Coordinates of C-alpha atoms in Angstrom, one line a residue:
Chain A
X1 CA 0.0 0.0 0.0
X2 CA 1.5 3.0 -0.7
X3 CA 1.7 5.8 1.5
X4 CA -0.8 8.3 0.0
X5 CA -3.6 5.2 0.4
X6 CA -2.6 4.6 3.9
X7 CA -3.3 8.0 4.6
X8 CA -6.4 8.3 3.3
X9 CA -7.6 4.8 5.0
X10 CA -5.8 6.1 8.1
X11 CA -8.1 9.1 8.0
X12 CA -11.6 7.0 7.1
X13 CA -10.7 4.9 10.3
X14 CA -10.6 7.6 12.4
X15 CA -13.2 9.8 11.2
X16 CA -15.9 6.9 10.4
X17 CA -15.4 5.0 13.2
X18 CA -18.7 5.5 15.5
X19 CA -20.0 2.7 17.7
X20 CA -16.3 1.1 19.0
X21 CA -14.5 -1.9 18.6
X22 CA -16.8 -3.3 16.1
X23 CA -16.7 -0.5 14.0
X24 CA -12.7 0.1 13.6
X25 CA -13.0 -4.4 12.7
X26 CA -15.4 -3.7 9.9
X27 CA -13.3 -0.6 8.9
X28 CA -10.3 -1.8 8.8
X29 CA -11.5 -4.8 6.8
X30 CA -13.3 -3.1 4.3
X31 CA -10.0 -0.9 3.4
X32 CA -7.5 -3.6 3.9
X33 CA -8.6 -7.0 3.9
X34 CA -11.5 -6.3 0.6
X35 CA -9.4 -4.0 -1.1
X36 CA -6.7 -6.8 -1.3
X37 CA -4.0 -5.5 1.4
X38 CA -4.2 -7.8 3.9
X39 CA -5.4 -11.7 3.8
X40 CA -8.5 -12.6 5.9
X41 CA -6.4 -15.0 8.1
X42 CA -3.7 -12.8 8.9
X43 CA -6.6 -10.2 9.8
X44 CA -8.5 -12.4 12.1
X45 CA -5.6 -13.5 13.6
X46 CA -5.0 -9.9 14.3
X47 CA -8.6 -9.5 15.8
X48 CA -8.1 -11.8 18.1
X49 CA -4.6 -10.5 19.2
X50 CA -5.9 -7.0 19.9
X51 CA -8.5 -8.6 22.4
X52 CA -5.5 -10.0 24.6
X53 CA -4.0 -6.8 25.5
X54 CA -5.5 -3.7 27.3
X55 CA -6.5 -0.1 25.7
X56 CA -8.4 1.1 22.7
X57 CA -9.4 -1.5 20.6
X58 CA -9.3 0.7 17.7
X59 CA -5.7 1.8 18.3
X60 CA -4.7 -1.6 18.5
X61 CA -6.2 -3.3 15.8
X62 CA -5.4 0.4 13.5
X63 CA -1.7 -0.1 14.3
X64 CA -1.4 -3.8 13.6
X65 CA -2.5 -3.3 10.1
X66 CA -0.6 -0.2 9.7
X67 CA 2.7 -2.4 10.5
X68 CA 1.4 -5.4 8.3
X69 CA 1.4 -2.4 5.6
X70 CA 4.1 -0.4 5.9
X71 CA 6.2 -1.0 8.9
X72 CA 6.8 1.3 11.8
X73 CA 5.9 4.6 9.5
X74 CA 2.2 2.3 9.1
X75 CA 1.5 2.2 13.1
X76 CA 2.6 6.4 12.9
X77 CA 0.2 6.9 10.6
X78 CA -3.0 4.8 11.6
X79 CA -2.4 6.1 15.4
X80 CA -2.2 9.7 13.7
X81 CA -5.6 9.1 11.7
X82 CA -7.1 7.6 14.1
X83 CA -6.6 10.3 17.0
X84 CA -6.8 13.2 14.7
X85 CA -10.9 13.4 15.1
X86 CA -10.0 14.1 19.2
X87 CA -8.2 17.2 18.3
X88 CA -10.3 18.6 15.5
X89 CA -13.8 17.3 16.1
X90 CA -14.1 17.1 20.0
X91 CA -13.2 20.8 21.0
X92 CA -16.2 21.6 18.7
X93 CA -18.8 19.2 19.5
X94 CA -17.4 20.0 23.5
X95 CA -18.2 23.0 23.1
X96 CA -21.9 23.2 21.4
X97 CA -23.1 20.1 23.6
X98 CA -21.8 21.8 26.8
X99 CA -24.3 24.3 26.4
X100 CA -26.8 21.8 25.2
X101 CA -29.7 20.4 27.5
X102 CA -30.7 16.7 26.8
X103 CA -33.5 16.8 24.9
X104 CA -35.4 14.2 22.5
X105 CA -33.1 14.4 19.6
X106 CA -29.5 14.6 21.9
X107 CA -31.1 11.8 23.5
X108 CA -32.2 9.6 20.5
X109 CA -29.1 10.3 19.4
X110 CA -26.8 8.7 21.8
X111 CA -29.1 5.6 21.8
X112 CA -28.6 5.2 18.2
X113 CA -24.7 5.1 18.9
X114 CA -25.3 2.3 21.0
X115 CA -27.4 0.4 18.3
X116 CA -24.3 1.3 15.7
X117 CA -22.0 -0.2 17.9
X118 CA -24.0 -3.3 17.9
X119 CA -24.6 -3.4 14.4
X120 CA -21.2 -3.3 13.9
X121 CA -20.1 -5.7 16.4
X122 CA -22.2 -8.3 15.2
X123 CA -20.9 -8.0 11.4
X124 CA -18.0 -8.0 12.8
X125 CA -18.4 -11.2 14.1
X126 CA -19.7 -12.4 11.3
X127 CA -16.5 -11.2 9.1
X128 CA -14.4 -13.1 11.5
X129 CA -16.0 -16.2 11.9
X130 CA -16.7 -16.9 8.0
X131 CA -12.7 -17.0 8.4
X132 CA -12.9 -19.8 10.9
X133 CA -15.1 -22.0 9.7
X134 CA -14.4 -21.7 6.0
X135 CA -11.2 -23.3 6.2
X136 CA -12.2 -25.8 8.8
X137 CA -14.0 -29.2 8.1
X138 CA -17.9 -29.5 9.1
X139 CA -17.4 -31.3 12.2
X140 CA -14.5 -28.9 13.6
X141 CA -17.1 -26.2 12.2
X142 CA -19.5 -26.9 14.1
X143 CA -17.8 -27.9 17.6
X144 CA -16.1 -24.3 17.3
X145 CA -19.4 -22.6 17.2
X146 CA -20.9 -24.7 20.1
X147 CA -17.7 -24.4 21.6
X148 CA -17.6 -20.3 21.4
X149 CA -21.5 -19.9 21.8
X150 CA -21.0 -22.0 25.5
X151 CA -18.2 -19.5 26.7
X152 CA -20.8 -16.6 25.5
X153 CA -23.0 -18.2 27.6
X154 CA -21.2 -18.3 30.4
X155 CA -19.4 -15.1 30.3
X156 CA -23.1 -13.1 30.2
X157 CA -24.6 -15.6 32.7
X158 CA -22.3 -16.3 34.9
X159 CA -20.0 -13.1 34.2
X160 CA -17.0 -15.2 33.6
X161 CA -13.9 -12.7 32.7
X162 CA -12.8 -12.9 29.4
X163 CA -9.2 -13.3 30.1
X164 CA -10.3 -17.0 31.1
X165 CA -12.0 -17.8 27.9
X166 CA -9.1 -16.2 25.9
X167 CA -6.7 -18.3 28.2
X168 CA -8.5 -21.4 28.1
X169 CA -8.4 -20.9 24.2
X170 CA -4.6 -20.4 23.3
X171 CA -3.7 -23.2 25.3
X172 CA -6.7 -25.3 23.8
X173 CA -5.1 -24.5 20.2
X174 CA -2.0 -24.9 20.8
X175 CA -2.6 -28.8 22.4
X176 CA -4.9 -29.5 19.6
X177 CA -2.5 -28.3 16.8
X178 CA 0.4 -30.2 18.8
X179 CA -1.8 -33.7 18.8
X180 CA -2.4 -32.7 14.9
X181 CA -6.7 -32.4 15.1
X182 CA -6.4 -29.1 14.3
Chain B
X1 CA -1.2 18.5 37.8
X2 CA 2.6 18.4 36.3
X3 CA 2.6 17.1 32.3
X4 CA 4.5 14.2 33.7
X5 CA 1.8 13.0 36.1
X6 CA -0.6 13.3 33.2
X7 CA 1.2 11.2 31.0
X8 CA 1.9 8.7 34.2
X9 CA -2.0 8.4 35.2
X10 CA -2.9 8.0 31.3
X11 CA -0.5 5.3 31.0
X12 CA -1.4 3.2 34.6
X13 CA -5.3 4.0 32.6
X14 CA -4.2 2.4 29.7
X15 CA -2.7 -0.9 31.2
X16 CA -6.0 -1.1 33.7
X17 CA -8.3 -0.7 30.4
X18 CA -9.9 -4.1 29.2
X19 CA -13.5 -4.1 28.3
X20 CA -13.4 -0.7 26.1
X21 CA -14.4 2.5 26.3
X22 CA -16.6 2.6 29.6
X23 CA -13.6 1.2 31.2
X24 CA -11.3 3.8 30.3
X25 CA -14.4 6.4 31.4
X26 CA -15.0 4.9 34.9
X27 CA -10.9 5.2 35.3
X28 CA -10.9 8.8 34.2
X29 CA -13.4 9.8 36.4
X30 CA -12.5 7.7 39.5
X31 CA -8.7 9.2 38.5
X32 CA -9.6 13.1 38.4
X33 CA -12.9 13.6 39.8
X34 CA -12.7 11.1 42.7
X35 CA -9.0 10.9 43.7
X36 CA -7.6 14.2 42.4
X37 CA -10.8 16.1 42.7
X38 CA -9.2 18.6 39.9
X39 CA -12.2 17.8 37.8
X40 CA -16.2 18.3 39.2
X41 CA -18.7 16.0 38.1
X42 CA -20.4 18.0 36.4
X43 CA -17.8 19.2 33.8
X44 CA -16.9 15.7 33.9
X45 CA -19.8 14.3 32.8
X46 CA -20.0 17.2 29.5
X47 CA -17.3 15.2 28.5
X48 CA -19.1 11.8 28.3
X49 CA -21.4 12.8 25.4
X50 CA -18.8 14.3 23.2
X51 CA -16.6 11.7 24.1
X52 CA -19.0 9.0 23.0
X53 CA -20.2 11.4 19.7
X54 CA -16.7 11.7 18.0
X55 CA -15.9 9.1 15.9
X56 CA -12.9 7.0 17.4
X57 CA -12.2 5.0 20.6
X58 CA -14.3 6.8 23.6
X59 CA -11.4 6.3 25.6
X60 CA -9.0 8.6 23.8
X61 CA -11.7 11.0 24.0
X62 CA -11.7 11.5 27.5
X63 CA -8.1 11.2 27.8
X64 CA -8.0 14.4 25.5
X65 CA -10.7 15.8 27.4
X66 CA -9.2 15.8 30.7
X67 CA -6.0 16.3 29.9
X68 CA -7.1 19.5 28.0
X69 CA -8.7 20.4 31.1
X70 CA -5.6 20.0 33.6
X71 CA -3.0 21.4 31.6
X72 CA -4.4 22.8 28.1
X73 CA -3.4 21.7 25.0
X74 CA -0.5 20.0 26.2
X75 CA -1.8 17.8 28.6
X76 CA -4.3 16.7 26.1
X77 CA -1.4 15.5 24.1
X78 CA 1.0 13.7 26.8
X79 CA -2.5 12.5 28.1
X80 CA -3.7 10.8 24.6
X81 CA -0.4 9.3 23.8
X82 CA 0.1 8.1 27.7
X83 CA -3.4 6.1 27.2
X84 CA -1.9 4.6 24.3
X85 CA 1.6 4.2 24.9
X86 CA 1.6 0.8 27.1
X87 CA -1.1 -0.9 24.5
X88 CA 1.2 -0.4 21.8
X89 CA 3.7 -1.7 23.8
X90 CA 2.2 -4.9 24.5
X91 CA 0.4 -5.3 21.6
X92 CA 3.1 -4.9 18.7
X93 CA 5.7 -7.1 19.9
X94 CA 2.9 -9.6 20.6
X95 CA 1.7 -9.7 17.3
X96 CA 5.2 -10.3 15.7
X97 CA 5.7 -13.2 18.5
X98 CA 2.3 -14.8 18.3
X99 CA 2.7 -14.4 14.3
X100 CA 6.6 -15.9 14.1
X101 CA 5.1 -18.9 17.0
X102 CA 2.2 -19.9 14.7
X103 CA 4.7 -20.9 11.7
X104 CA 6.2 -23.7 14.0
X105 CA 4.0 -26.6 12.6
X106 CA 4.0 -27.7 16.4
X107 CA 2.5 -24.4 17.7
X108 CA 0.3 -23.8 14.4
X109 CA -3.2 -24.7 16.7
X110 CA -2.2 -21.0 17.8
X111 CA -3.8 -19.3 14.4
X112 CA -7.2 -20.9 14.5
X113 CA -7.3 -20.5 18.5
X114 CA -6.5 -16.9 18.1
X115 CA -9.3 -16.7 15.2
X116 CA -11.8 -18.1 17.7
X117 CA -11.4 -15.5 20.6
X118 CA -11.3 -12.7 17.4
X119 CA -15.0 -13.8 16.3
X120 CA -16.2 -15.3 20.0
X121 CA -15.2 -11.8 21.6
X122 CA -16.6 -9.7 18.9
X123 CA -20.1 -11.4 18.9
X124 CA -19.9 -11.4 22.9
X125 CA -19.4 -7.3 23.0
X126 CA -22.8 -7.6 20.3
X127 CA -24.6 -9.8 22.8
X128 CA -23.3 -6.9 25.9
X129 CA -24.7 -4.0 23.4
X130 CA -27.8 -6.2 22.6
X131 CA -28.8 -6.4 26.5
X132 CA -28.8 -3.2 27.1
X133 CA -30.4 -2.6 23.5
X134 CA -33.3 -5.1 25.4
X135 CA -33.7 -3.1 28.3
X136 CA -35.1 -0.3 26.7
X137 CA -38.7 1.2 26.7
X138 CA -40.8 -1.4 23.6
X139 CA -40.8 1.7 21.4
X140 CA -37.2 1.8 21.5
X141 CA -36.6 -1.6 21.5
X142 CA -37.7 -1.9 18.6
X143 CA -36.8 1.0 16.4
X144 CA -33.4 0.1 18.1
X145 CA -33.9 -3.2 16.4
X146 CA -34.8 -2.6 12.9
X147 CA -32.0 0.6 12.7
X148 CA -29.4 -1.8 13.6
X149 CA -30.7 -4.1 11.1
X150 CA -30.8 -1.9 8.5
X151 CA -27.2 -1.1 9.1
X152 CA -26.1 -4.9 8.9
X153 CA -27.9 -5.3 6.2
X154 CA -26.3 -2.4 3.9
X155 CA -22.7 -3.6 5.5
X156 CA -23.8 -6.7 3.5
X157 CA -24.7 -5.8 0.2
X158 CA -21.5 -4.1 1.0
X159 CA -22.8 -0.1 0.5
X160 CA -20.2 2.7 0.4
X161 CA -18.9 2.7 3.7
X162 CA -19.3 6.6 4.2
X163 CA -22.7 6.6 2.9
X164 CA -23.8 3.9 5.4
X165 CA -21.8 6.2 8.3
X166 CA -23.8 8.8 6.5
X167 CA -27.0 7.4 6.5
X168 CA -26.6 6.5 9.8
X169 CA -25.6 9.5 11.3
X170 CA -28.4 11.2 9.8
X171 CA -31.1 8.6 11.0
X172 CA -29.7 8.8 14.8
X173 CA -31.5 11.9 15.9
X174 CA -34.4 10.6 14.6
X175 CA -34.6 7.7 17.5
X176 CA -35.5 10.8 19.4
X177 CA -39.4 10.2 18.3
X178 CA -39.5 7.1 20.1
X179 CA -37.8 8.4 23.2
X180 CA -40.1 9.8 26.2
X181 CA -39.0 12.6 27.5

């Protein structure tokens, strides 16, 4: 990618991304991975990397494809792109909304960021698991879903932390793929 | 505040943050308006809605927010880049780790595994969203329902990606009729 393209994708991230996490994955895999940059393993891969470590999601996730890209100068620029709408949008919308009393439309509006995010987190979801299961067979297929939609379970039910899930996971993976099932 | 004990509280901030944005609010707020006090709650809680309006990760938002409140432009810098300094850390190195491990044919159960917590975790923060979605007023609810729809289902017939932002941003005040005020 060269670096006039990673520019402008660095500034779509940034400035498109409402909702959260879910929004920077479907971002970042409509520029990258559709456009031919980045493969849809490597970038799912990634996904799941960015949800081991702390801080913003979209940070992470922006800077790993930046790197896959071009290298150090890629993180510089996807971290610029993606922080830029803090320093040109926020003073402005601080300012009008500070003087702004909640009413219907302020209102609707910040519950229709919520339904965004989810929108976006559940293509997102989508994206990434057409991944796994494409290049599975039918029976691995299918124990991966009941396998992730039990740990969903339990973490909403039961309010299991993540980490344990995630934990439970690499090590799962790396036993399976050493005994050769997967 | 000195610009070093911004850039000190951003980055403990930024190594406490899992679970996203409302993480990296609750630590704000319990850092500057609860510990600190340099901050009311009141200003404080001005920042939320801009914060969550501007596109990008909520987090950084506040971080600019507060630090432009402490120590002007400045702190909003050292305070952005300390929230993101220890993630990038951690998380580059990782990558090239977990990414060199999963060539050795011994370790390679390490891609799909990884693949697995990618799509598990993203359709668990969708079910999070979706409860709270659910908790809503019927009216809502479902307005909530068929908006979000709507949005999955231009994502697939795979729509311009700034007209579906667009289109959504435009439709969002308009979840206001359904609200009671």
């Amino acid at each position: 990618m060269d670096i006039y393209t990673l520019i402008i994708n660095a500034l779509k991230v940034g400035y498109l991304a409402y909702g959260g996490g879910g929004t920077m994955i479907v971002l970042v895999h409509r520029l990258f991975v559709e456009a031919g940059y980045l493969s849809e393993d490597l970038f799912s891969r990634m996904v799941g990397t960015t949800f081991l470590v702390p801080g913003p999601f979209g940070i992470n996730i922006g800077a790993l494809a930046g790197l896959e890209v071009a290298g150090a100068l890629g993180v510089v620029i996807m971290v610029l792109g993606i922080i830029a709408p803090s320093f040109t949008i926020m003073p402005i919308l601080w300012k009008l909304m500070g003087n702004m009393p909640d009413n219907r439309w302020t209102i609707g509006f910040k519950k229709s960021t919520k339904v965004i995010g989810w929108a976006l987190s559940f293509f997102a979801a989508i994206l990434i698991s057409k991944t796994v299961v494409v290049h599975v067979g039918h029976t691995l297929a299918i124990a991966i879903i009941i396998y992730a939609l039990i740990w969903i379970g339990m973490m909403y039910k039961y309010k299991i932390h993540p980490a344990w899930f995630i934990g439970f996971t690499m090590i799962l993976g790396v036993i399976l793929g050493m005994v050769g099932i997967v | 505040m000195t610009l070093w004990e911004i850039f000190i509280t951003s980055m403990k901030i930024g190594l406490l943050s899992y679970g996203g944005g409302n993480t990296t609010i609750v630590l704000f707020h319990r850092e500057y308006v609860e510990k600190r006090k340099l901050i009311d709650d009141e200003t404080f809680s001005h920042m939320i809605g801009p914060s969550i309006f501007v596109p990008g990760p909520s987090g950084l938002n506040i971080a600019y927010a507060t630090g432009l409140e402490v120590h002007g432009v400045a702190g909003a810098i050292v305070s952005m880049f300390g929230l993101m300094l220890p993630p990038l850390l951690i998380v580059i190195p990782l990558w090239i780790l977990l990414k060199k491990t999963a060539e050795i044919p011994a370790l390679s159960g390490l891609k799909l595994a990884l693949k697995v917590v990618g799509g598990t975790m993203a359709l668990y923060a969708a079910v999070v969203i979706l409860e709270r979605i659910l908790a809503e007023k019927t009216k809502v609810k479902i307005a909530s329902i068929i908006y979000g729809l709507g949005i999955v289902t231009l994502l697939a017939l795979k729509v311009n990606l700034i007209l579906v932002v667009i289109l959504s941003l435009i439709v969002a005040p308009l979840m206001g009729i359904f609200v009671d005020t």
